[in-house]
PDB file of C-alpha atoms in Angstrom:
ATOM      1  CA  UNK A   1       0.000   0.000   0.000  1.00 82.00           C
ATOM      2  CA  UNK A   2       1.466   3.396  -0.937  1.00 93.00           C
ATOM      3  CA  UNK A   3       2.437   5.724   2.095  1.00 94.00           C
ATOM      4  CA  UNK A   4       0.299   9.042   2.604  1.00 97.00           C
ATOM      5  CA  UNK A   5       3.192  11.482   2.897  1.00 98.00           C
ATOM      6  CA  UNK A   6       2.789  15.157   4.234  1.00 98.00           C
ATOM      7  CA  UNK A   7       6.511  16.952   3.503  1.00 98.00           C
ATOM      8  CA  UNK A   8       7.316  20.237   4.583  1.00 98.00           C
ATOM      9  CA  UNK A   9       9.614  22.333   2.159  1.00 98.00           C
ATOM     10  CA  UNK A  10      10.759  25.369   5.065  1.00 98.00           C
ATOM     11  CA  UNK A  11      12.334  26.862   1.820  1.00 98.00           C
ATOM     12  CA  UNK A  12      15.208  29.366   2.695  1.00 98.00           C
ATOM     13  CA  UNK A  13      13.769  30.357   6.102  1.00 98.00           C
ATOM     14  CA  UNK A  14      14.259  29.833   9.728  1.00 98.00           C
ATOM     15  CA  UNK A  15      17.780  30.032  11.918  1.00 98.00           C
ATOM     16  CA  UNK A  16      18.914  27.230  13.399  1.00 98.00           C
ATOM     17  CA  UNK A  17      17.408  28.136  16.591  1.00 98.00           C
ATOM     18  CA  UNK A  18      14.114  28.315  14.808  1.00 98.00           C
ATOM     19  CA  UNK A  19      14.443  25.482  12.716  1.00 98.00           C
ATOM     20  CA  UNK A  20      15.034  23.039  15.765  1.00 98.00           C
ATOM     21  CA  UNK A  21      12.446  24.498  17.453  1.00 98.00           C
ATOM     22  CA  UNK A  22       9.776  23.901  15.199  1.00 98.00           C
ATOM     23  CA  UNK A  23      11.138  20.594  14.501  1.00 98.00           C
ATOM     24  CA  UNK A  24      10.969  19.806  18.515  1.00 98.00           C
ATOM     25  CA  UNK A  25       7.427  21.306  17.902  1.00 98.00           C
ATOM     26  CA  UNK A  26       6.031  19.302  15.247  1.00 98.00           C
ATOM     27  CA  UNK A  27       7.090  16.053  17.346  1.00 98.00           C
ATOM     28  CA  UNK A  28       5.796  17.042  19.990  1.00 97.00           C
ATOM     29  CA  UNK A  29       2.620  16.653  18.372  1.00 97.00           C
ATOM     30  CA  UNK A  30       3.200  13.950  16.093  1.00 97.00           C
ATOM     31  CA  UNK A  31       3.807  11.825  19.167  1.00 95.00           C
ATOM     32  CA  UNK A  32      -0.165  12.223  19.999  1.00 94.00           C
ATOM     33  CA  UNK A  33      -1.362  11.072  17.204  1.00 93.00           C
ATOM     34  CA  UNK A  34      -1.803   7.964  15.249  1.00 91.00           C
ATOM     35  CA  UNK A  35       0.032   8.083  11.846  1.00 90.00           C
ATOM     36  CA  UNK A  36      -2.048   5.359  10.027  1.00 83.00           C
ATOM     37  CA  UNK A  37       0.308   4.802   7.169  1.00 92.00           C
ATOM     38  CA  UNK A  38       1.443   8.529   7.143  1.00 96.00           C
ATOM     39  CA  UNK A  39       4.924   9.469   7.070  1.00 98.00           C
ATOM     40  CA  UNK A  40       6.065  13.034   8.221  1.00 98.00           C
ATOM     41  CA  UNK A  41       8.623  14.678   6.524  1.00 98.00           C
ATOM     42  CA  UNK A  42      10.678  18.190   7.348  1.00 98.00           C
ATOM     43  CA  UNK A  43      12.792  19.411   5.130  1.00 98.00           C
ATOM     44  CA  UNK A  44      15.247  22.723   7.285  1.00 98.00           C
ATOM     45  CA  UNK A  45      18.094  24.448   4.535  1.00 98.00           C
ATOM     46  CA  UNK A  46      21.194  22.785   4.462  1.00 98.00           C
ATOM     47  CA  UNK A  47      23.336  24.482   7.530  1.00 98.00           C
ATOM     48  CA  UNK A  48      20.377  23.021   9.880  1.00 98.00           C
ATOM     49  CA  UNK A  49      20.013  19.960   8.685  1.00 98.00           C
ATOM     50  CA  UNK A  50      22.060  17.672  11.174  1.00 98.00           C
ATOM     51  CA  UNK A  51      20.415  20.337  13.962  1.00 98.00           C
ATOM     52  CA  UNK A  52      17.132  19.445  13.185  1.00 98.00           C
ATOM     53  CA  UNK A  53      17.859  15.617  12.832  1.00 98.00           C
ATOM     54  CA  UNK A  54      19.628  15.822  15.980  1.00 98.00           C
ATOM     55  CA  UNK A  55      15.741  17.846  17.280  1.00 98.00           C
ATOM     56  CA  UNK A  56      13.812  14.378  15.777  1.00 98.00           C
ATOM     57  CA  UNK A  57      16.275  11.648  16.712  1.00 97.00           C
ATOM     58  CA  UNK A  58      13.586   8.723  18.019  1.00 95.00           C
ATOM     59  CA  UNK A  59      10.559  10.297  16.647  1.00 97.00           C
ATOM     60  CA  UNK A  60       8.752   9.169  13.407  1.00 97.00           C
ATOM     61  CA  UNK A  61       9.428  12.602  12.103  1.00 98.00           C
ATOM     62  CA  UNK A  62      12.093  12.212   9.180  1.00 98.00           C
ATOM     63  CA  UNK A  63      13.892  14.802   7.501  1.00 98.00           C
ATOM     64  CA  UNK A  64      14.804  15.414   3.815  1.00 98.00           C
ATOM     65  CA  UNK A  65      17.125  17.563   1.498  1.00 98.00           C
ATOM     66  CA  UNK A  66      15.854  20.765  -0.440  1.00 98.00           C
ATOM     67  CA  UNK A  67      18.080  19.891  -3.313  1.00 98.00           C
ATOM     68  CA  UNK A  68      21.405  18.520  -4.065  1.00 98.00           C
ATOM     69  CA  UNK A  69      24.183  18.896  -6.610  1.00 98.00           C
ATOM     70  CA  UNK A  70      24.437  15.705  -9.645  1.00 98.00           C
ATOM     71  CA  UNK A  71      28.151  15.303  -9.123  1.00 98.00           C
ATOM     72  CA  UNK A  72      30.020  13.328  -6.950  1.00 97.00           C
ATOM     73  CA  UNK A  73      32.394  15.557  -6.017  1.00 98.00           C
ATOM     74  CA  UNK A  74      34.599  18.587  -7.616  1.00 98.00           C
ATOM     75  CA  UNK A  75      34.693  22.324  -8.076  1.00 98.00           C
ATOM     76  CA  UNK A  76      31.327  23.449  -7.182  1.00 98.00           C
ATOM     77  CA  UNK A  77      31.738  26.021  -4.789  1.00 98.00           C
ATOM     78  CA  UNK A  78      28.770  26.308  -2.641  1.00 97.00           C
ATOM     79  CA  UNK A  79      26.944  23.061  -3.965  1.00 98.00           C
ATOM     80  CA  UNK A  80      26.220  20.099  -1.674  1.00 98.00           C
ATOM     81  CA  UNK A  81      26.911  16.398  -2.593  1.00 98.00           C
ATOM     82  CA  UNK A  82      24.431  13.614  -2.465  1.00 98.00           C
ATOM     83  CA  UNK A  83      27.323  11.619  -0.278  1.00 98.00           C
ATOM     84  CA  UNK A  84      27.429  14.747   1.990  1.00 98.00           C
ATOM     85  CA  UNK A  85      24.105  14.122   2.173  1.00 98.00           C
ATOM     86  CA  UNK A  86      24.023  10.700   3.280  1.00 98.00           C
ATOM     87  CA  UNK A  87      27.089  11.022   5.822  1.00 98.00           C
ATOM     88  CA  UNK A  88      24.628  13.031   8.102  1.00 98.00           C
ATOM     89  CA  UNK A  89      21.918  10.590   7.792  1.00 98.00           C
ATOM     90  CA  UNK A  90      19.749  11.921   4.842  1.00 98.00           C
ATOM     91  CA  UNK A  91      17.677   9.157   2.983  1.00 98.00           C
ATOM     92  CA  UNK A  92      15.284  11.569   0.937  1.00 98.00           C
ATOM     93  CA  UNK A  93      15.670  14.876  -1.148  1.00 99.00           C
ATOM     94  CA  UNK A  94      14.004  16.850  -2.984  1.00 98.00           C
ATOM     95  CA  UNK A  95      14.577  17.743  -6.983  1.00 98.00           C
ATOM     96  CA  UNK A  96      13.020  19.590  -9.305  1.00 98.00           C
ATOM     97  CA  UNK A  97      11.177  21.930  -7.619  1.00 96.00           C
ATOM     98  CA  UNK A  98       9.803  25.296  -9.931  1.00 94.00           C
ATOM     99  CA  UNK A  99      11.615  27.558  -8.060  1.00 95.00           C
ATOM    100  CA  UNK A 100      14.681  25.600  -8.902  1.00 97.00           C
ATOM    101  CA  UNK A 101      13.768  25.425 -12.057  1.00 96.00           C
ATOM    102  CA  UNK A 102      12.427  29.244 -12.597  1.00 94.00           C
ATOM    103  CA  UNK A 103      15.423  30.587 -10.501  1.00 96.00           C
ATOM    104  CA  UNK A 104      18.543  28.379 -11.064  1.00 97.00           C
ATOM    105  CA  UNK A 105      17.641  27.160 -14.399  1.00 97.00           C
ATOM    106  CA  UNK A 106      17.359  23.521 -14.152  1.00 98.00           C
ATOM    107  CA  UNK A 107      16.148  21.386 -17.057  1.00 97.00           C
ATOM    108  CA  UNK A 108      14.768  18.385 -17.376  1.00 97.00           C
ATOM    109  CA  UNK A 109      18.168  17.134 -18.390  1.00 98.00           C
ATOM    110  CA  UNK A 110      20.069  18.506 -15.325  1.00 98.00           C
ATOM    111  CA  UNK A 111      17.394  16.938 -13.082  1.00 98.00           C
ATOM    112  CA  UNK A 112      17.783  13.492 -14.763  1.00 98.00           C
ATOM    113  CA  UNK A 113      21.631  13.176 -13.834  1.00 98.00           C
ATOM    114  CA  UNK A 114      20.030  15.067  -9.907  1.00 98.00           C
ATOM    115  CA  UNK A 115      17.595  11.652 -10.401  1.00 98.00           C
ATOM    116  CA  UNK A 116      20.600   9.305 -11.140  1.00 98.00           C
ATOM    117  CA  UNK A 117      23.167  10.494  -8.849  1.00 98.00           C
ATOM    118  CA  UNK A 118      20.378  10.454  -5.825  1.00 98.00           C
ATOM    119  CA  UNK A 119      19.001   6.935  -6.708  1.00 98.00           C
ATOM    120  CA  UNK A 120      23.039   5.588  -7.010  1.00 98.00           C
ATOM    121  CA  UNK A 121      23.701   6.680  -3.243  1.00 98.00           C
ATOM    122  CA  UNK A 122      20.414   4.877  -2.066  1.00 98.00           C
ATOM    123  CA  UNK A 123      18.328   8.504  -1.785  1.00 98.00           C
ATOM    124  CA  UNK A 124      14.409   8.451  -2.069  1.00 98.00           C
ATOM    125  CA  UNK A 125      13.357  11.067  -4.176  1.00 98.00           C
ATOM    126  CA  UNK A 126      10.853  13.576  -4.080  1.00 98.00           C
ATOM    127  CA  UNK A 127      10.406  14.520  -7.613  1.00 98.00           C
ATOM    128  CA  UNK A 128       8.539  17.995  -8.120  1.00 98.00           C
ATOM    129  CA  UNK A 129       6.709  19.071 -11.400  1.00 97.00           C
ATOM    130  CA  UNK A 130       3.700  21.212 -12.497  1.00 96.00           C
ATOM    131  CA  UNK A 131       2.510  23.658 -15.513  1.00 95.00           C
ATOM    132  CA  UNK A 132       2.487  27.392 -15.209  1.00 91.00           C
ATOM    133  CA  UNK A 133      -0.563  29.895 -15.505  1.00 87.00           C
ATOM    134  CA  UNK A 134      -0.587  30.434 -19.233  1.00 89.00           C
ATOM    135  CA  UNK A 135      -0.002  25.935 -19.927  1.00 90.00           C
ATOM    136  CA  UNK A 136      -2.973  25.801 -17.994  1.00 90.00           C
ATOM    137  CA  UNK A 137      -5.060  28.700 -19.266  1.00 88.00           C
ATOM    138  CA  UNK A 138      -3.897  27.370 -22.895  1.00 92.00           C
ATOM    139  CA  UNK A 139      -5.102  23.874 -22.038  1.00 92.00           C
ATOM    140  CA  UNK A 140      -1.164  22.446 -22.365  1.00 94.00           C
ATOM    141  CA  UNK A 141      -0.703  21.409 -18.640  1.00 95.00           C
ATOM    142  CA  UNK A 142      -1.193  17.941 -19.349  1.00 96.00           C
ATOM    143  CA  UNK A 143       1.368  17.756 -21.652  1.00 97.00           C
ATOM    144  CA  UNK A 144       3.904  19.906 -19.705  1.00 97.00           C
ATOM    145  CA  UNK A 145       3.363  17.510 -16.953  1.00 97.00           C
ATOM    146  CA  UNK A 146       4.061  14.163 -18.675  1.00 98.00           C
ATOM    147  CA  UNK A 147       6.847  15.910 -20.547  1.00 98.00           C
ATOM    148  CA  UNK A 148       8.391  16.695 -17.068  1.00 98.00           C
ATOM    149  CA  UNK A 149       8.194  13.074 -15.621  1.00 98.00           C
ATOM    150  CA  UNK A 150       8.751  11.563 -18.602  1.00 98.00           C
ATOM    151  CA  UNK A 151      12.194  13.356 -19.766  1.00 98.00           C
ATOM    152  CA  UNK A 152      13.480  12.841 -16.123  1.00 98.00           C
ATOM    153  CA  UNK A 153      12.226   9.525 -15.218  1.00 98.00           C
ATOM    154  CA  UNK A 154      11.024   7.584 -17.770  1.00 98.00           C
ATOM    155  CA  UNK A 155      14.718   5.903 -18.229  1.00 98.00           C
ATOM    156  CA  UNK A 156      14.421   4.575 -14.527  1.00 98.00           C
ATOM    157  CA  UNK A 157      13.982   0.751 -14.225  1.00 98.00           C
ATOM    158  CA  UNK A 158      10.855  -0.361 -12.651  1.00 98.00           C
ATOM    159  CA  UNK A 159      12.388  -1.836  -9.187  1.00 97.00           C
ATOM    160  CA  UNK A 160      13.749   2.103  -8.960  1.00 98.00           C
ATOM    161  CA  UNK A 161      10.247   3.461  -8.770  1.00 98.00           C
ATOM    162  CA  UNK A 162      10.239   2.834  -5.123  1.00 97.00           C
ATOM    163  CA  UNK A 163      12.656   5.197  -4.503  1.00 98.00           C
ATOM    164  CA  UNK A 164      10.787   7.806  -6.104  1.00 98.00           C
ATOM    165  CA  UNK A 165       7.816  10.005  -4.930  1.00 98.00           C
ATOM    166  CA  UNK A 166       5.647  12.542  -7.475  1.00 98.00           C
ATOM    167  CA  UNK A 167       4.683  15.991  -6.447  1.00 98.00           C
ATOM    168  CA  UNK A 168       2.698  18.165  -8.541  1.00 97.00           C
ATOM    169  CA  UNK A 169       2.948  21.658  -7.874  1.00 94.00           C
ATOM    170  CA  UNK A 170       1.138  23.777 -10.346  1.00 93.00           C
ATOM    171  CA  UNK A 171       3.251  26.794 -10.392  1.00 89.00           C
ATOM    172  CA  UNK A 172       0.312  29.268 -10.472  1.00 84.00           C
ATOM    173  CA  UNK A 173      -0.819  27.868  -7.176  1.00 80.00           C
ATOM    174  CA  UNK A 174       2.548  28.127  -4.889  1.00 76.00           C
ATOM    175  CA  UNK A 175       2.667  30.958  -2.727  1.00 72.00           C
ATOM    176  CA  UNK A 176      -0.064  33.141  -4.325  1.00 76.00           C
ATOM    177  CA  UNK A 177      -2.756  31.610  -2.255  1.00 74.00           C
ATOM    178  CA  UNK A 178      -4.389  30.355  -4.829  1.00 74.00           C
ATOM    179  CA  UNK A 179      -5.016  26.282  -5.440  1.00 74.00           C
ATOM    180  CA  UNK A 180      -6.146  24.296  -7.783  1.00 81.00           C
ATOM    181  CA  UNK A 181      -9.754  22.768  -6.778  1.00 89.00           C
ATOM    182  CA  UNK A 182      -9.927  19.136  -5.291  1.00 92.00           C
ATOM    183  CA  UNK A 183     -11.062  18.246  -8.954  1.00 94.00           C
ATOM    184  CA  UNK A 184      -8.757  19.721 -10.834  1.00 93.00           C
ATOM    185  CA  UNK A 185      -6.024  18.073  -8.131  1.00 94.00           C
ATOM    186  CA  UNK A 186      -7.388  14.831  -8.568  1.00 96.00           C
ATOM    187  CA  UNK A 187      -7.794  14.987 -11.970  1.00 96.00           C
ATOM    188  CA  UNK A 188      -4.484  15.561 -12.731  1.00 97.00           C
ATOM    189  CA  UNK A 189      -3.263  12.991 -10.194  1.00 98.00           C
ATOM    190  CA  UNK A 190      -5.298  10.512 -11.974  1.00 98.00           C
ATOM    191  CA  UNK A 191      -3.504  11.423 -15.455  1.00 98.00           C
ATOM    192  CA  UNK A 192      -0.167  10.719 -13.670  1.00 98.00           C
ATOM    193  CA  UNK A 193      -1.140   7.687 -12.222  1.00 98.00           C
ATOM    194  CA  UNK A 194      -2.409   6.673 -16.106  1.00 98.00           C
ATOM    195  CA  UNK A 195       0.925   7.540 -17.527  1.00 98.00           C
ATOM    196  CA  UNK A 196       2.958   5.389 -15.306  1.00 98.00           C
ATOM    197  CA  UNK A 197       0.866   2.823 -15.940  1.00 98.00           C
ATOM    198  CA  UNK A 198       1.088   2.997 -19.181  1.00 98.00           C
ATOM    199  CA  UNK A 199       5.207   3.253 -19.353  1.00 98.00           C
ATOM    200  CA  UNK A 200       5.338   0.262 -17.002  1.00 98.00           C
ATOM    201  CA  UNK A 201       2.203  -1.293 -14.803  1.00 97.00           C
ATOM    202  CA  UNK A 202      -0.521  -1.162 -12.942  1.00 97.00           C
ATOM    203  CA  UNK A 203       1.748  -1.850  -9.932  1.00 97.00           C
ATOM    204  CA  UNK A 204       4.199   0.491  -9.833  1.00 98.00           C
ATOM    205  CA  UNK A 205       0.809   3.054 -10.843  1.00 98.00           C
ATOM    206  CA  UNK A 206      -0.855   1.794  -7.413  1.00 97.00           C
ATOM    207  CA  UNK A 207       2.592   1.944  -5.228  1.00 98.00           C
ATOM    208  CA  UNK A 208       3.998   5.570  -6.537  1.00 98.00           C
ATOM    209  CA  UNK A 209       2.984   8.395  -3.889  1.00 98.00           C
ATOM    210  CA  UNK A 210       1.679  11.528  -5.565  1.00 98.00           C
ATOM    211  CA  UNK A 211       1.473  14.291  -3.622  1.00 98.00           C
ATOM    212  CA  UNK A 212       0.052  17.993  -4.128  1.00 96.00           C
ATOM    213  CA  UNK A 213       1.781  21.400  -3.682  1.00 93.00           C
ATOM    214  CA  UNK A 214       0.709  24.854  -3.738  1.00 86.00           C
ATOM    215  CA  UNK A 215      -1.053  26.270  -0.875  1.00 85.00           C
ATOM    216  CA  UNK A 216      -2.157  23.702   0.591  1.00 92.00           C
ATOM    217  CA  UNK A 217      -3.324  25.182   4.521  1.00 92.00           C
ATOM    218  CA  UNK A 218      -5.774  23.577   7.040  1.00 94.00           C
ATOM    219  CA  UNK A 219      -8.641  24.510   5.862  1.00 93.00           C
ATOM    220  CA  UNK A 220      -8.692  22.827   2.437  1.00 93.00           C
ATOM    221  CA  UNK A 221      -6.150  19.933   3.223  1.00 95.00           C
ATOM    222  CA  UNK A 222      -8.503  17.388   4.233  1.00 95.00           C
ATOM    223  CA  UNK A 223     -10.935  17.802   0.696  1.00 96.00           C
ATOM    224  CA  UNK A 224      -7.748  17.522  -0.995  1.00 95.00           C
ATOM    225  CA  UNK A 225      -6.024  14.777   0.700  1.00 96.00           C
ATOM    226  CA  UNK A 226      -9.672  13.181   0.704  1.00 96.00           C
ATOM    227  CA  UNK A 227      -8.927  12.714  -3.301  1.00 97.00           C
ATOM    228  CA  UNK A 228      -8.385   9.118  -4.291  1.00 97.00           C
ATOM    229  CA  UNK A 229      -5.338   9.786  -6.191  1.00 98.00           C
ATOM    230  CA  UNK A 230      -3.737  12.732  -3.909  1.00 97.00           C
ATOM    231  CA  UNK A 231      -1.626  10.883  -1.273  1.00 98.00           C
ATOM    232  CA  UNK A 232      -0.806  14.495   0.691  1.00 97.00           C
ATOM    233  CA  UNK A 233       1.104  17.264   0.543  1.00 97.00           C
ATOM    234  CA  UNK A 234       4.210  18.957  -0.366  1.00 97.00           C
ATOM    235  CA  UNK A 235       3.914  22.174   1.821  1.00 96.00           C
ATOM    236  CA  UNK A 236       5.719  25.637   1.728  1.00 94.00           C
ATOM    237  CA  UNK A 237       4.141  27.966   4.265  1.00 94.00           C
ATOM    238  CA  UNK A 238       1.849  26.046   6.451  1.00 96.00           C
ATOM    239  CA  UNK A 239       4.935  24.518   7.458  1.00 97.00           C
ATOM    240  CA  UNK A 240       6.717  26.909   8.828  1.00 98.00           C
ATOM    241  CA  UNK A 241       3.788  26.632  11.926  1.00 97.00           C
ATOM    242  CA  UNK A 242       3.677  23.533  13.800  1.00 98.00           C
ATOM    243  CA  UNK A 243       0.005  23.789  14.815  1.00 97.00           C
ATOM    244  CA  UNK A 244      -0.596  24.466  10.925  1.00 97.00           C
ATOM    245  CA  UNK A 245       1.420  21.557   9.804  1.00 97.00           C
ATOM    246  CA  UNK A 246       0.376  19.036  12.171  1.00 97.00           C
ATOM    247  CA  UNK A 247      -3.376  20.165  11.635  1.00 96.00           C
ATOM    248  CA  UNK A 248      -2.227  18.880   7.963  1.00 96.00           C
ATOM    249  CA  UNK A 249      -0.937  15.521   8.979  1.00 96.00           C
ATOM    250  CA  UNK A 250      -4.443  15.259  10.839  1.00 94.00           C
ATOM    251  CA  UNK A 251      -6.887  15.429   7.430  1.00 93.00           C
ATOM    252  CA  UNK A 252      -6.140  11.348   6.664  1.00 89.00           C
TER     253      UNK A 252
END
């Protein structure tokens, strides 16, 4: 059975005071509750990482990378390796996200040696993708989207697959407080689910976690999450507040 997942992207905020607070926050609350097959996720900028591991050591809580370079090593000044990664204790990371894409100009290319290199040093990946306004008001967001999964992972074996988890983030929809309806989520969930199928099986289809993105906040997570193809959240702002996040984990 695929895992619900709610992941929270804290983006380029927080100190490490803050960070490890929230973290020591969130599982708090987490502790209270009964997960039922959902996994928790926090994902602090690089200099907090090992603080904030060190803030949910024995909890269920896990925490992830924001992004990570493709090489192994090298001249890459102020880049982060997927082995650095892994020496603090990082299993999952993040690639492919629109504002890496919008502001560091990543291609689909780029983020299929970011796929490789993560899946070679035994790193889930949390694989972002999603149209803009004008794909969307032009009616091309479906074939954006399977252009995006399909240039960067359709080369992936099938036993790979379970190291990778979808998030759909419709651009228009992240931090402008605007979201696409629990239709328009689910129907473009479903269409995902269809293509995978469709490039390898019903199996790998049923197993792959897809999540949502883009201003997602208690009070529309549970219709969303309620969606038969939306298995949670990728969240920017809502979790940056514990009582906002963990309200999130709450609406399975």
């Amino acid at each position: 059975m695929r895992a619900n997942i709610v992941a929270g992207n804290w983006k380029m905020n927080k100190n490490i005071s803050e960070s490890k607070q929230l973290a020591s926050e969130i599982v708090s609350a987490v502790s209270q509750l009964s997960l039922n097959n959902t996994r928790v996720i926090v994902t602090p900028t690089f200099v907090n990482l090992s603080g904030v591991i060190a803030a949910v050591q024995d909890s269920s809580v896990e925490v992830a990378a924001q992004n990570m370079h493709q090489a192994k090593s090298g001249a890459f000044t102020g880049e982060i390796s997927a082995e650095m990664l892994t020496s603090i204790g990082i299993k999952t990371v993040i690639l492919g996200h629109s504002e890496r894409r919008e502001y560091f100009g990543e291609t689909d290319a780029l983020l299929t040696e970011k796929v490789n290199t993560a899946l070679e040093n035994s790193l889930e990946v949390i694989f972002c993708f999603g149209e803009v306004l004008e794909d969307r008001k032009n009616g091309n967001h479906f074939n954006v989207v399977k252009s995006q999964i399909e240039n960067a992972l359709f080369h992936l074996s099938s036993g790979q697959w379970s190291s990778i988890i979808l998030a759909y983030e419709p651009v228009w929809a992240i931090g402008t407080g605007e979201t696409a309806s629990p239709e328009q989520a689910q129907e473009m969930h479903a269409f995902i689910r269809e293509i995978v199928r469709n490039k390898y099986d019903q199996e790998i289809a049923d197993n792959v976690s897809i999540l949502y993105g883009g201003s997602v906040k208690p009070s529309n997570a549970r219709e969303i999450f309620s969606k038969k193809d939306v298995d949670g959240g990728l969240i920017g702002g809502a979790s940056l507040n514990a009582e906002d996040f963990v309200s999130l984990v709450k609406s399975f």
